[in-house]
Amino acid sequence: MLRLVARLYVFAVLVVAIPVVVWGLGRSWVLRVALLISGIAQWLCVVVVLALRWADPPTSAFMWRVKTEVRRAHAQVDVHAPPDDLIPPTIEFEWVPEIEISPELRLAAIAGEDIYFALHAGFDWESLRSARADNKTAGRHRRGGSTISQQVAKNLFLWPHRSYLRKGIEAYVTSLIEATWSKRRILEVYLNIAQFGPSTFGAEAASRRFFGK
């Protein structure tokens, strides 16, 4: 049901957003500005997410953050330090298509991160309730209930700090992803942008770093 609603929303934005903005041009300036900002923002979000169903993302918001931190740390390292102590000035990342990713790795990702990945529409409500209960009992944030789809939305577009604003945007983007991508595409993107180690993103970089092939 959630996926159907999200697909109807995507269709409405693509078909109706521009005419609605044009209709508002003849109204009050407040309505014009509100419709213009809302319509363009939603249309851009839908178009970008839809395009990434086929286009491979060259990087992610989380990679950009880590790259910035690595470069800042590298700039502070003593230039006279031994080469082994120097921090690499960039991150390791190379996109590979799904067919080149081990089936065992795909299965391990689902088993370890989101066992109901193939069944839900982006949100595992039972895991979220369980995580909330555990965190409330522990008195701190001990574990999360994010699905692979939610992690793709966060890592690809958003920032890592927890807040209600970020979770709200994450839920919105997750719904768009589930409405426009296949499960195989979601998993393919996840295994290419997930962080497997320090400055190491994606299955290819992890394979080269940890297994030398």
mmCIF file with all atom_site columns, N, CA, C and O in Angstrom, residues 128-159:
data_model
loop_
_atom_site.group_PDB
_atom_site.id
_atom_site.type_symbol
_atom_site.label_atom_id
_atom_site.label_alt_id
_atom_site.label_comp_id
_atom_site.label_asym_id
_atom_site.label_entity_id
_atom_site.label_seq_id
_atom_site.pdbx_PDB_ins_code
_atom_site.Cartn_x
_atom_site.Cartn_y
_atom_site.Cartn_z
_atom_site.occupancy
_atom_site.B_iso_or_equiv
_atom_site.pdbx_formal_charge
_atom_site.auth_seq_id
_atom_site.auth_comp_id
_atom_site.auth_asym_id
_atom_site.auth_atom_id
_atom_site.pdbx_PDB_model_num
ATOM 1   N N  . LEU A 1 128 ? 11.811 -1.304 13.917 1.00 0.00 ? 128 LEU A N  1
ATOM 2   C CA . LEU A 1 128 ? 11.827 0.052  14.471 1.00 0.00 ? 128 LEU A CA 1
ATOM 3   C C  . LEU A 1 128 ? 11.240 0.075  15.873 1.00 0.00 ? 128 LEU A C  1
ATOM 4   O O  . LEU A 1 128 ? 11.791 0.724  16.770 1.00 0.00 ? 128 LEU A O  1
ATOM 5   N N  . ARG A 1 129 ? 10.121 -0.637 16.067 1.00 0.00 ? 129 ARG A N  1
ATOM 6   C CA . ARG A 1 129 ? 9.518  -0.693 17.399 1.00 0.00 ? 129 ARG A CA 1
ATOM 7   C C  . ARG A 1 129 ? 10.433 -1.393 18.387 1.00 0.00 ? 129 ARG A C  1
ATOM 8   O O  . ARG A 1 129 ? 10.578 -0.968 19.541 1.00 0.00 ? 129 ARG A O  1
ATOM 9   N N  . SER A 1 130 ? 11.076 -2.479 17.937 1.00 0.00 ? 130 SER A N  1
ATOM 10  C CA . SER A 1 130 ? 11.980 -3.214 18.812 1.00 0.00 ? 130 SER A CA 1
ATOM 11  C C  . SER A 1 130 ? 13.189 -2.364 19.195 1.00 0.00 ? 130 SER A C  1
ATOM 12  O O  . SER A 1 130 ? 13.614 -2.348 20.362 1.00 0.00 ? 130 SER A O  1
ATOM 13  N N  . ALA A 1 131 ? 13.755 -1.650 18.223 1.00 0.00 ? 131 ALA A N  1
ATOM 14  C CA . ALA A 1 131 ? 14.911 -0.800 18.494 1.00 0.00 ? 131 ALA A CA 1
ATOM 15  C C  . ALA A 1 131 ? 14.531 0.333  19.449 1.00 0.00 ? 131 ALA A C  1
ATOM 16  O O  . ALA A 1 131 ? 15.295 0.677  20.357 1.00 0.00 ? 131 ALA A O  1
ATOM 17  N N  . ARG A 1 132 ? 13.350 0.896  19.244 1.00 0.00 ? 132 ARG A N  1
ATOM 18  C CA . ARG A 1 132 ? 12.896 1.983  20.123 1.00 0.00 ? 132 ARG A CA 1
ATOM 19  C C  . ARG A 1 132 ? 12.732 1.488  21.557 1.00 0.00 ? 132 ARG A C  1
ATOM 20  O O  . ARG A 1 132 ? 13.110 2.173  22.519 1.00 0.00 ? 132 ARG A O  1
ATOM 21  N N  . ALA A 1 133 ? 12.186 0.293  21.725 1.00 0.00 ? 133 ALA A N  1
ATOM 22  C CA . ALA A 1 133 ? 12.009 -0.263 23.066 1.00 0.00 ? 133 ALA A CA 1
ATOM 23  C C  . ALA A 1 133 ? 13.359 -0.538 23.727 1.00 0.00 ? 133 ALA A C  1
ATOM 24  O O  . ALA A 1 133 ? 13.555 -0.241 24.911 1.00 0.00 ? 133 ALA A O  1
ATOM 25  N N  . ASP A 1 134 ? 14.311 -1.100 22.972 1.00 0.00 ? 134 ASP A N  1
ATOM 26  C CA . ASP A 1 134 ? 15.639 -1.388 23.520 1.00 0.00 ? 134 ASP A CA 1
ATOM 27  C C  . ASP A 1 134 ? 16.351 -0.106 23.921 1.00 0.00 ? 134 ASP A C  1
ATOM 28  O O  . ASP A 1 134 ? 16.995 -0.035 24.977 1.00 0.00 ? 134 ASP A O  1
ATOM 29  N N  . ASN A 1 135 ? 16.272 0.917  23.074 1.00 0.00 ? 135 ASN A N  1
ATOM 30  C CA . ASN A 1 135 ? 16.944 2.180  23.363 1.00 0.00 ? 135 ASN A CA 1
ATOM 31  C C  . ASN A 1 135 ? 16.318 2.874  24.574 1.00 0.00 ? 135 ASN A C  1
ATOM 32  O O  . ASN A 1 135 ? 17.017 3.497  25.369 1.00 0.00 ? 135 ASN A O  1
ATOM 33  N N  . LYS A 1 136 ? 14.996 2.746  24.699 1.00 0.00 ? 136 LYS A N  1
ATOM 34  C CA . LYS A 1 136 ? 14.321 3.344  25.844 1.00 0.00 ? 136 LYS A CA 1
ATOM 35  C C  . LYS A 1 136 ? 14.722 2.645  27.133 1.00 0.00 ? 136 LYS A C  1
ATOM 36  O O  . LYS A 1 136 ? 14.941 3.286  28.164 1.00 0.00 ? 136 LYS A O  1
ATOM 37  N N  . THR A 1 137 ? 14.853 1.325  27.078 1.00 0.00 ? 137 THR A N  1
ATOM 38  C CA . THR A 1 137 ? 15.268 0.561  28.257 1.00 0.00 ? 137 THR A CA 1
ATOM 39  C C  . THR A 1 137 ? 16.707 0.871  28.632 1.00 0.00 ? 137 THR A C  1
ATOM 40  O O  . THR A 1 137 ? 17.037 1.025  29.815 1.00 0.00 ? 137 THR A O  1
ATOM 41  N N  . ALA A 1 138 ? 17.570 0.987  27.623 1.00 0.00 ? 138 ALA A N  1
ATOM 42  C CA . ALA A 1 138 ? 18.984 1.256  27.872 1.00 0.00 ? 138 ALA A CA 1
ATOM 43  C C  . ALA A 1 138 ? 19.239 2.702  28.255 1.00 0.00 ? 138 ALA A C  1
ATOM 44  O O  . ALA A 1 138 ? 20.292 3.027  28.810 1.00 0.00 ? 138 ALA A O  1
ATOM 45  N N  . GLY A 1 139 ? 18.285 3.592  27.933 1.00 0.00 ? 139 GLY A N  1
ATOM 46  C CA . GLY A 1 139 ? 18.467 5.004  28.257 1.00 0.00 ? 139 GLY A CA 1
ATOM 47  C C  . GLY A 1 139 ? 19.381 5.733  27.300 1.00 0.00 ? 139 GLY A C  1
ATOM 48  O O  . GLY A 1 139 ? 19.800 6.859  27.563 1.00 0.00 ? 139 GLY A O  1
ATOM 49  N N  . ARG A 1 140 ? 19.718 5.104  26.183 1.00 0.00 ? 140 ARG A N  1
ATOM 50  C CA . ARG A 1 140 ? 20.584 5.729  25.184 1.00 0.00 ? 140 ARG A CA 1
ATOM 51  C C  . ARG A 1 140 ? 20.334 5.049  23.846 1.00 0.00 ? 140 ARG A C  1
ATOM 52  O O  . ARG A 1 140 ? 19.672 4.024  23.779 1.00 0.00 ? 140 ARG A O  1
ATOM 53  N N  . HIS A 1 141 ? 20.901 5.656  22.796 1.00 0.00 ? 141 HIS A N  1
ATOM 54  C CA . HIS A 1 141 ? 20.725 5.075  21.455 1.00 0.00 ? 141 HIS A CA 1
ATOM 55  C C  . HIS A 1 141 ? 21.710 3.923  21.289 1.00 0.00 ? 141 HIS A C  1
ATOM 56  O O  . HIS A 1 141 ? 22.883 4.128  21.004 1.00 0.00 ? 141 HIS A O  1
ATOM 57  N N  . ARG A 1 142 ? 21.219 2.711  21.479 1.00 0.00 ? 142 ARG A N  1
ATOM 58  C CA . ARG A 1 142 ? 22.079 1.536  21.415 1.00 0.00 ? 142 ARG A CA 1
ATOM 59  C C  . ARG A 1 142 ? 22.064 0.886  20.041 1.00 0.00 ? 142 ARG A C  1
ATOM 60  O O  . ARG A 1 142 ? 23.074 0.363  19.577 1.00 0.00 ? 142 ARG A O  1
ATOM 61  N N  . ARG A 1 143 ? 20.932 0.883  19.371 1.00 0.00 ? 143 ARG A N  1
ATOM 62  C CA . ARG A 1 143 ? 20.845 0.317  18.031 1.00 0.00 ? 143 ARG A CA 1
ATOM 63  C C  . ARG A 1 143 ? 19.730 0.979  17.248 1.00 0.00 ? 143 ARG A C  1
ATOM 64  O O  . ARG A 1 143 ? 18.826 1.604  17.815 1.00 0.00 ? 143 ARG A O  1
ATOM 65  N N  . GLY A 1 144 ? 19.819 0.873  15.925 1.00 0.00 ? 144 GLY A N  1
ATOM 66  C CA . GLY A 1 144 ? 18.810 1.468  15.061 1.00 0.00 ? 144 GLY A CA 1
ATOM 67  C C  . GLY A 1 144 ? 18.000 0.391  14.352 1.00 0.00 ? 144 GLY A C  1
ATOM 68  O O  . GLY A 1 144 ? 18.328 -0.784 14.413 1.00 0.00 ? 144 GLY A O  1
ATOM 69  N N  . GLY A 1 145 ? 16.949 0.831  13.670 1.00 0.00 ? 145 GLY A N  1
ATOM 70  C CA . GLY A 1 145 ? 16.109 -0.113 12.946 1.00 0.00 ? 145 GLY A CA 1
ATOM 71  C C  . GLY A 1 145 ? 16.012 0.239  11.479 1.00 0.00 ? 145 GLY A C  1
ATOM 72  O O  . GLY A 1 145 ? 15.025 -0.127 10.827 1.00 0.00 ? 145 GLY A O  1
ATOM 73  N N  . SER A 1 146 ? 17.026 0.939  10.963 1.00 0.00 ? 146 SER A N  1
ATOM 74  C CA . SER A 1 146 ? 16.989 1.381  9.575  1.00 0.00 ? 146 SER A CA 1
ATOM 75  C C  . SER A 1 146 ? 17.135 0.205  8.620  1.00 0.00 ? 146 SER A C  1
ATOM 76  O O  . SER A 1 146 ? 17.934 -0.705 8.845  1.00 0.00 ? 146 SER A O  1
ATOM 77  N N  . THR A 1 147 ? 16.383 0.245  7.549  1.00 0.00 ? 147 THR A N  1
ATOM 78  C CA . THR A 1 147 ? 16.485 -0.774 6.507  1.00 0.00 ? 147 THR A CA 1
ATOM 79  C C  . THR A 1 147 ? 17.591 -0.403 5.525  1.00 0.00 ? 147 THR A C  1
ATOM 80  O O  . THR A 1 147 ? 18.153 0.701  5.576  1.00 0.00 ? 147 THR A O  1
ATOM 81  N N  . ILE A 1 148 ? 17.895 -1.323 4.615  1.00 0.00 ? 148 ILE A N  1
ATOM 82  C CA . ILE A 1 148 ? 18.879 -1.031 3.573  1.00 0.00 ? 148 ILE A CA 1
ATOM 83  C C  . ILE A 1 148 ? 18.406 0.148  2.727  1.00 0.00 ? 148 ILE A C  1
ATOM 84  O O  . ILE A 1 148 ? 19.212 1.014  2.352  1.00 0.00 ? 148 ILE A O  1
ATOM 85  N N  . SER A 1 149 ? 17.131 0.221  2.434  1.00 0.00 ? 149 SER A N  1
ATOM 86  C CA . SER A 1 149 ? 16.591 1.337  1.648  1.00 0.00 ? 149 SER A CA 1
ATOM 87  C C  . SER A 1 149 ? 16.803 2.659  2.363  1.00 0.00 ? 149 SER A C  1
ATOM 88  O O  . SER A 1 149 ? 17.176 3.668  1.737  1.00 0.00 ? 149 SER A O  1
ATOM 89  N N  . GLN A 1 150 ? 16.576 2.705  3.667  1.00 0.00 ? 150 GLN A N  1
ATOM 90  C CA . GLN A 1 150 ? 16.791 3.920  4.438  1.00 0.00 ? 150 GLN A CA 1
ATOM 91  C C  . GLN A 1 150 ? 18.264 4.301  4.470  1.00 0.00 ? 150 GLN A C  1
ATOM 92  O O  . GLN A 1 150 ? 18.613 5.487  4.393  1.00 0.00 ? 150 GLN A O  1
ATOM 93  N N  . GLN A 1 151 ? 19.146 3.314  4.581  1.00 0.00 ? 151 GLN A N  1
ATOM 94  C CA . GLN A 1 151 ? 20.575 3.602  4.599  1.00 0.00 ? 151 GLN A CA 1
ATOM 95  C C  . GLN A 1 151 ? 21.049 4.147  3.259  1.00 0.00 ? 151 GLN A C  1
ATOM 96  O O  . GLN A 1 151 ? 21.910 5.025  3.206  1.00 0.00 ? 151 GLN A O  1
ATOM 97  N N  . VAL A 1 152 ? 20.468 3.647  2.160  1.00 0.00 ? 152 VAL A N  1
ATOM 98  C CA . VAL A 1 152 ? 20.803 4.182  0.837  1.00 0.00 ? 152 VAL A CA 1
ATOM 99  C C  . VAL A 1 152 ? 20.380 5.643  0.754  1.00 0.00 ? 152 VAL A C  1
ATOM 100 O O  . VAL A 1 152 ? 21.145 6.500  0.285  1.00 0.00 ? 152 VAL A O  1
ATOM 101 N N  . ALA A 1 153 ? 19.165 5.942  1.202  1.00 0.00 ? 153 ALA A N  1
ATOM 102 C CA . ALA A 1 153 ? 18.674 7.326  1.167  1.00 0.00 ? 153 ALA A CA 1
ATOM 103 C C  . ALA A 1 153 ? 19.566 8.242  1.990  1.00 0.00 ? 153 ALA A C  1
ATOM 104 O O  . ALA A 1 153 ? 19.936 9.344  1.542  1.00 0.00 ? 153 ALA A O  1
ATOM 105 N N  . LYS A 1 154 ? 19.942 7.809  3.183  1.00 0.00 ? 154 LYS A N  1
ATOM 106 C CA . LYS A 1 154 ? 20.769 8.638  4.061  1.00 0.00 ? 154 LYS A CA 1
ATOM 107 C C  . LYS A 1 154 ? 22.174 8.821  3.501  1.00 0.00 ? 154 LYS A C  1
ATOM 108 O O  . LYS A 1 154 ? 22.679 9.942  3.396  1.00 0.00 ? 154 LYS A O  1
ATOM 109 N N  . ASN A 1 155 ? 22.831 7.725  3.140  1.00 0.00 ? 155 ASN A N  1
ATOM 110 C CA . ASN A 1 155 ? 24.213 7.815  2.677  1.00 0.00 ? 155 ASN A CA 1
ATOM 111 C C  . ASN A 1 155 ? 24.338 8.544  1.348  1.00 0.00 ? 155 ASN A C  1
ATOM 112 O O  . ASN A 1 155 ? 25.322 9.248  1.102  1.00 0.00 ? 155 ASN A O  1
ATOM 113 N N  . LEU A 1 156 ? 23.341 8.388  0.495  1.00 0.00 ? 156 LEU A N  1
ATOM 114 C CA . LEU A 1 156 ? 23.420 8.967  -0.845 1.00 0.00 ? 156 LEU A CA 1
ATOM 115 C C  . LEU A 1 156 ? 23.128 10.461 -0.842 1.00 0.00 ? 156 LEU A C  1
ATOM 116 O O  . LEU A 1 156 ? 23.793 11.221 -1.563 1.00 0.00 ? 156 LEU A O  1
ATOM 117 N N  . PHE A 1 157 ? 22.176 10.907 -0.007 1.00 0.00 ? 157 PHE A N  1
ATOM 118 C CA . PHE A 1 157 ? 21.712 12.287 -0.120 1.00 0.00 ? 157 PHE A CA 1
ATOM 119 C C  . PHE A 1 157 ? 21.861 13.133 1.143  1.00 0.00 ? 157 PHE A C  1
ATOM 120 O O  . PHE A 1 157 ? 21.886 14.365 1.045  1.00 0.00 ? 157 PHE A O  1
ATOM 121 N N  . LEU A 1 158 ? 21.938 12.528 2.329  1.00 0.00 ? 158 LEU A N  1
ATOM 122 C CA . LEU A 1 158 ? 21.753 13.291 3.562  1.00 0.00 ? 158 LEU A CA 1
ATOM 123 C C  . LEU A 1 158 ? 23.005 13.336 4.431  1.00 0.00 ? 158 LEU A C  1
ATOM 124 O O  . LEU A 1 158 ? 24.066 12.862 4.059  1.00 0.00 ? 158 LEU A O  1
ATOM 125 N N  . TRP A 1 159 ? 22.842 13.888 5.608  1.00 0.00 ? 159 TRP A N  1
ATOM 126 C CA . TRP A 1 159 ? 23.925 14.024 6.573  1.00 0.00 ? 159 TRP A CA 1
ATOM 127 C C  . TRP A 1 159 ? 23.747 12.985 7.677  1.00 0.00 ? 159 TRP A C  1
ATOM 128 O O  . TRP A 1 159 ? 22.648 12.496 7.913  1.00 0.00 ? 159 TRP A O  1
#
